[in-house]
């Protein structure tokens, strides 16, 4: 990550946080014991992007919880009140933890930046922590949505959720049963995998006048598209970074109403954090791993 050379150690990570409120200042803003999740950007409120309402693009972030500043892998944490969202009744804390990034980021990519509409066609490339939720949100939006991944297990989990998913390594537009996709391509392609092959496939699958939403990234890996496809095909390429607080509130409502489910692969105690990271790096995780600091 771009800040890693300047990050001092020791450092406490953890950016997707679900916790119980101990106390607030002023008192009573949240009742003691309330279950909350934390929006993990703390913007400056003064830059042009903040004033324009784009606090997720703040150029002078005061804190990026778990990244530039200590995060949730600790017993207690103090955060600004306006960064807190109450967890609705009926959502267990374990299921609430991934809502702030995995679901919030997916919502912004699909709905806010992707503009997915009922009856449209959507491909989600990469069914990881964000992608498996993006596919659910696209389907819940009324679109004909299909997920692509190179792993068998993410595809199987998508099927278990009642979603359409296929192996990304062996498909092209003719692989799908939708006439408009075969003839033109997808209206929207959401790329959540930060790999050059995924970017290339996104450019191949989008229709003329369609939109590619880039969520996944890796340092020093470029996104490329043939200039005639971009100019003469009027393809839109938009980035999507985290979510706004409004996006997050709407994403939480999708979980509360049962329209989507957070995908939690495993729950581990903090003492097993290294094993959790090993599983993540090895590609053995679908969705999220949750660390339970109460265990």
Coordinates of C-alpha atoms in Angstrom, one line a residue:
X1 CA 0.0 0.0 0.0
X2 CA 1.3 3.5 -0.8
X3 CA 1.7 4.5 2.9
X4 CA 3.6 1.4 4.0
X5 CA 7.1 2.8 3.7
X6 CA 6.2 5.5 6.2
X7 CA 4.0 3.5 8.6
X8 CA 5.7 3.1 12.0
X9 CA 5.7 -0.2 13.9
X10 CA 4.3 -1.6 16.1
X11 CA 0.9 -1.1 14.3
X12 CA -2.5 -2.5 15.1
X13 CA -4.6 -3.3 12.0
X14 CA -8.3 -4.1 11.6
X15 CA -10.6 -1.8 9.6
X16 CA -13.9 -3.7 9.5
X17 CA -15.2 -3.3 13.1
X18 CA -18.3 -4.4 14.9
X19 CA -18.2 -3.5 18.6
X20 CA -20.3 -2.7 21.7
X21 CA -20.5 0.9 23.0
X22 CA -19.0 1.4 26.4
X23 CA -19.8 5.1 26.8
X24 CA -20.1 8.2 24.6
X25 CA -19.3 11.9 24.9
X26 CA -21.7 13.5 25.2
X27 CA -23.4 10.8 27.3
X28 CA -26.3 9.0 25.8
X29 CA -25.5 9.5 22.1
X30 CA -25.5 5.7 21.9
X31 CA -26.8 3.6 24.8
X32 CA -24.2 1.6 26.6
X33 CA -24.1 -1.9 25.1
X34 CA -25.4 -0.8 21.7
X35 CA -23.9 -2.8 18.9
X36 CA -22.3 -0.6 16.2
X37 CA -20.1 -0.8 13.1
X38 CA -17.5 1.9 12.3
X39 CA -17.1 3.8 9.0
X40 CA -13.3 3.7 8.8
X41 CA -12.5 7.0 7.0
X42 CA -12.0 10.1 9.1
X43 CA -12.0 13.0 6.6
X44 CA -10.6 16.5 7.1
X45 CA -13.9 18.2 6.3
X46 CA -12.0 21.1 4.8
X47 CA -10.7 20.0 1.4
X48 CA -12.6 20.6 -1.9
X49 CA -13.6 16.9 -2.1
X50 CA -15.0 16.9 1.4
X51 CA -16.9 20.1 0.7
X52 CA -18.3 18.6 -2.5
X53 CA -19.6 15.6 -0.4
X54 CA -17.0 13.2 -1.6
X55 CA -15.4 12.4 1.8
X56 CA -14.3 9.0 0.6
X57 CA -11.9 11.0 -1.7
X58 CA -10.6 13.3 1.0
X59 CA -7.1 14.5 0.1
X60 CA -6.1 15.0 3.8
X61 CA -7.6 12.0 5.7
X62 CA -7.2 12.5 9.4
X63 CA -7.3 8.7 9.9
X64 CA -7.7 5.6 7.9
X65 CA -8.7 3.1 10.6
X66 CA -6.5 0.0 10.7
X67 CA -4.4 1.3 7.8
X68 CA -2.6 4.6 8.6
X69 CA -3.9 4.5 12.2
X70 CA -4.4 1.7 14.8
X71 CA -7.6 -0.3 14.1
X72 CA -9.9 -2.9 15.5
X73 CA -7.6 -5.7 16.6
X74 CA -7.7 -4.4 20.1
X75 CA -10.1 -4.5 23.1
X76 CA -11.1 -0.8 23.1
X77 CA -11.1 2.0 20.6
X78 CA -12.2 5.7 20.6
X79 CA -13.8 7.0 17.4
X80 CA -15.8 10.1 16.4
X81 CA -19.6 9.6 16.9
X82 CA -20.4 10.5 13.3
X83 CA -18.4 7.4 12.2
X84 CA -20.7 5.0 14.0
X85 CA -23.7 3.1 12.6
X86 CA -26.1 1.2 14.8
X87 CA -26.4 -2.5 13.9
X88 CA -30.1 -3.3 13.3
X89 CA -31.8 -5.9 15.5
X90 CA -31.6 -9.4 14.1
X91 CA -28.0 -9.1 12.7
X92 CA -25.5 -10.9 14.7
X93 CA -22.2 -9.1 15.4
X94 CA -20.2 -11.7 13.5
X95 CA -22.4 -11.0 10.4
X96 CA -22.3 -7.3 11.0
X97 CA -18.5 -7.0 10.9
X98 CA -18.1 -7.2 7.1
X99 CA -20.8 -4.7 6.4
X100 CA -18.6 -1.6 6.6
X101 CA -16.2 -2.6 3.8
X102 CA -17.2 -5.8 2.1
X103 CA -20.8 -4.8 1.7
X104 CA -20.4 -1.0 1.7
X105 CA -17.7 -1.1 -1.0
X106 CA -19.8 -3.5 -3.1
X107 CA -22.9 -1.3 -2.8
X108 CA -21.0 1.7 -4.1
X109 CA -19.4 -0.2 -7.0
X110 CA -22.7 -1.7 -8.2
X111 CA -25.3 0.9 -7.5
X112 CA -23.7 4.3 -7.0
X113 CA -20.8 4.0 -9.5
X114 CA -22.2 1.2 -11.7
X115 CA -25.7 2.6 -12.0
X116 CA -27.1 -1.0 -12.2
X117 CA -30.8 -1.0 -13.0
X118 CA -33.6 -3.6 -13.1
X119 CA -33.4 -5.6 -16.4
X120 CA -29.8 -4.7 -17.0
X121 CA -26.9 -7.2 -17.5
X122 CA -24.0 -7.3 -15.1
X123 CA -20.8 -9.3 -14.8
X124 CA -18.8 -9.3 -11.6
X125 CA -15.2 -10.5 -12.1
X126 CA -13.7 -11.9 -8.9
X127 CA -15.9 -13.3 -6.2
X128 CA -13.7 -12.5 -3.2
X129 CA -14.7 -10.5 -0.1
X130 CA -16.2 -7.6 -2.1
X131 CA -17.2 -9.5 -5.2
X132 CA -19.4 -12.1 -3.6
X133 CA -21.4 -9.3 -2.1
X134 CA -21.4 -7.2 -5.3
X135 CA -22.9 -10.1 -7.1
X136 CA -25.7 -10.4 -4.5
X137 CA -26.4 -6.6 -4.7
X138 CA -26.5 -6.7 -8.5
X139 CA -29.0 -9.5 -8.4
X140 CA -31.0 -7.7 -5.7
X141 CA -31.1 -4.7 -7.9
X142 CA -33.1 -6.6 -10.5
X143 CA -30.3 -7.1 -13.0
X144 CA -29.3 -10.3 -14.8
X145 CA -26.1 -10.8 -12.9
X146 CA -23.3 -13.4 -13.3
X147 CA -20.2 -13.8 -11.3
X148 CA -16.8 -15.0 -12.7
X149 CA -14.0 -16.5 -10.7
X150 CA -11.1 -18.9 -11.4
X151 CA -11.7 -20.8 -8.1
X152 CA -14.2 -23.6 -7.7
X153 CA -15.1 -22.8 -4.1
X154 CA -16.2 -19.1 -4.7
X155 CA -18.4 -20.4 -7.6
X156 CA -19.9 -23.0 -5.3
X157 CA -20.6 -20.5 -2.6
X158 CA -22.3 -18.2 -5.1
X159 CA -24.5 -21.1 -6.3
X160 CA -25.4 -21.9 -2.7
X161 CA -26.6 -18.2 -2.4
X162 CA -28.9 -18.8 -5.5
X163 CA -26.6 -16.8 -7.8
X164 CA -25.3 -17.4 -11.2
X165 CA -21.5 -17.9 -11.4
X166 CA -19.1 -19.5 -13.9
X167 CA -15.4 -20.2 -14.3
X168 CA -13.7 -17.0 -15.6
X169 CA -10.9 -18.9 -17.4
X170 CA -13.1 -20.5 -20.0
X171 CA -15.8 -17.9 -20.9
X172 CA -16.5 -15.3 -23.5
X173 CA -19.7 -13.5 -24.5
X174 CA -20.9 -16.6 -26.4
X175 CA -20.8 -18.5 -23.1
X176 CA -23.9 -16.8 -21.8
X177 CA -27.6 -17.4 -22.6
X178 CA -28.7 -13.8 -22.8
X179 CA -29.1 -12.7 -26.4
X180 CA -28.0 -9.1 -25.7
X181 CA -24.8 -10.3 -24.0
X182 CA -24.0 -12.6 -26.9
X183 CA -24.6 -9.9 -29.4
X184 CA -23.1 -6.9 -27.6
X185 CA -21.7 -7.6 -24.2
X186 CA -22.7 -6.6 -20.6
X187 CA -24.1 -3.3 -19.7
X188 CA -21.9 -3.1 -16.6
X189 CA -18.8 -5.1 -15.6
X190 CA -17.6 -4.8 -12.1
X191 CA -13.9 -5.8 -11.6
X192 CA -13.1 -6.6 -8.0
X193 CA -9.9 -8.7 -8.7
X194 CA -6.7 -6.7 -8.8
X195 CA -5.2 -8.6 -11.6
X196 CA -4.3 -7.7 -15.2
X197 CA -6.2 -10.7 -16.6
X198 CA -9.3 -9.5 -14.8
X199 CA -9.0 -6.0 -16.2
X200 CA -8.4 -7.4 -19.7
X201 CA -11.5 -9.6 -19.4
X202 CA -13.6 -6.7 -18.2
X203 CA -12.7 -4.8 -21.4
X204 CA -13.6 -7.8 -23.5
X205 CA -17.0 -8.4 -21.9
X206 CA -18.4 -4.8 -21.7
X207 CA -20.8 -3.7 -24.5
X208 CA -20.4 -0.5 -26.6
X209 CA -21.6 2.4 -24.4
X210 CA -21.3 0.2 -21.3
X211 CA -19.5 0.8 -18.1
X212 CA -16.5 -0.9 -16.4
X213 CA -16.3 -0.3 -12.6
X214 CA -12.8 -0.9 -11.2
X215 CA -12.8 -1.8 -7.5
X216 CA -9.9 -4.2 -7.3
X217 CA -6.3 -2.9 -7.7
X218 CA -2.7 -3.8 -7.0
X219 CA 0.2 -1.4 -6.9
X220 CA 2.0 -1.0 -10.2
X221 CA -0.6 -3.0 -12.2
X222 CA -2.1 -0.9 -15.0
X223 CA -5.6 -1.1 -16.5
X224 CA -5.5 -1.0 -20.3
X225 CA -8.1 -0.9 -23.1
X226 CA -7.7 -0.4 -26.8
X227 CA -8.2 3.2 -27.6
X228 CA -10.7 2.5 -30.5
X229 CA -12.9 0.5 -28.0
X230 CA -12.7 3.4 -25.6
X231 CA -13.3 6.2 -28.0
X232 CA -15.4 4.7 -30.8
X233 CA -17.2 2.3 -28.5
X234 CA -17.9 5.1 -25.9
X235 CA -17.0 2.7 -23.1
X236 CA -16.9 4.3 -19.6
X237 CA -14.3 3.3 -17.1
X238 CA -14.9 4.5 -13.5
X239 CA -13.1 3.8 -10.3
X240 CA -14.9 3.0 -7.1
X241 CA -13.3 3.7 -3.7
X242 CA -14.9 2.4 -0.5
X243 CA -18.3 4.0 0.1
X244 CA -20.0 7.1 1.4
X245 CA -21.8 7.1 4.7
X246 CA -25.1 7.2 2.7
X247 CA -23.9 4.2 0.7
X248 CA -23.1 2.3 3.9
X249 CA -26.5 3.1 5.4
X250 CA -28.3 1.7 2.3
X251 CA -26.0 -1.3 2.3
X252 CA -26.8 -2.1 5.9
X253 CA -30.5 -1.9 5.0
X254 CA -30.1 -4.5 2.4
X255 CA -28.6 -6.8 5.0
X256 CA -31.4 -6.0 7.5
X257 CA -34.1 -6.7 5.0
X258 CA -32.6 -10.0 4.1
X259 CA -32.0 -9.1 0.4
X260 CA -28.3 -10.0 0.8
X261 CA -26.3 -12.0 3.3
X262 CA -22.8 -11.2 4.6
X263 CA -20.5 -14.1 3.7
X264 CA -18.4 -15.1 6.7
X265 CA -16.1 -18.0 6.0
X266 CA -14.7 -18.5 9.5
X267 CA -14.6 -17.0 12.9
X268 CA -11.3 -17.1 14.8
X269 CA -10.0 -15.8 18.2
X270 CA -7.4 -13.0 18.0
X271 CA -4.7 -15.5 18.9
X272 CA -5.2 -17.2 15.5
X273 CA -4.9 -14.0 13.4
X274 CA -1.7 -15.3 11.7
X275 CA -3.5 -18.5 10.6
X276 CA -6.3 -16.4 9.3
X277 CA -3.9 -14.3 7.2
X278 CA -2.3 -17.5 5.9
X279 CA -5.7 -18.8 4.7
X280 CA -6.4 -15.4 3.1
X281 CA -3.1 -15.3 1.2
X282 CA -3.4 -18.9 0.1
X283 CA -6.9 -18.2 -1.4
X284 CA -8.7 -20.5 1.0
X285 CA -11.2 -17.8 2.1
X286 CA -14.5 -16.9 0.4
X287 CA -16.1 -13.8 1.8
X288 CA -14.5 -12.7 5.1
X289 CA -12.8 -14.1 8.2
X290 CA -14.0 -12.5 11.4
X291 CA -11.7 -12.2 14.5
X292 CA -13.7 -12.4 17.7
X293 CA -11.8 -10.5 20.4
X294 CA -14.2 -11.8 23.0
X295 CA -13.1 -15.4 22.5

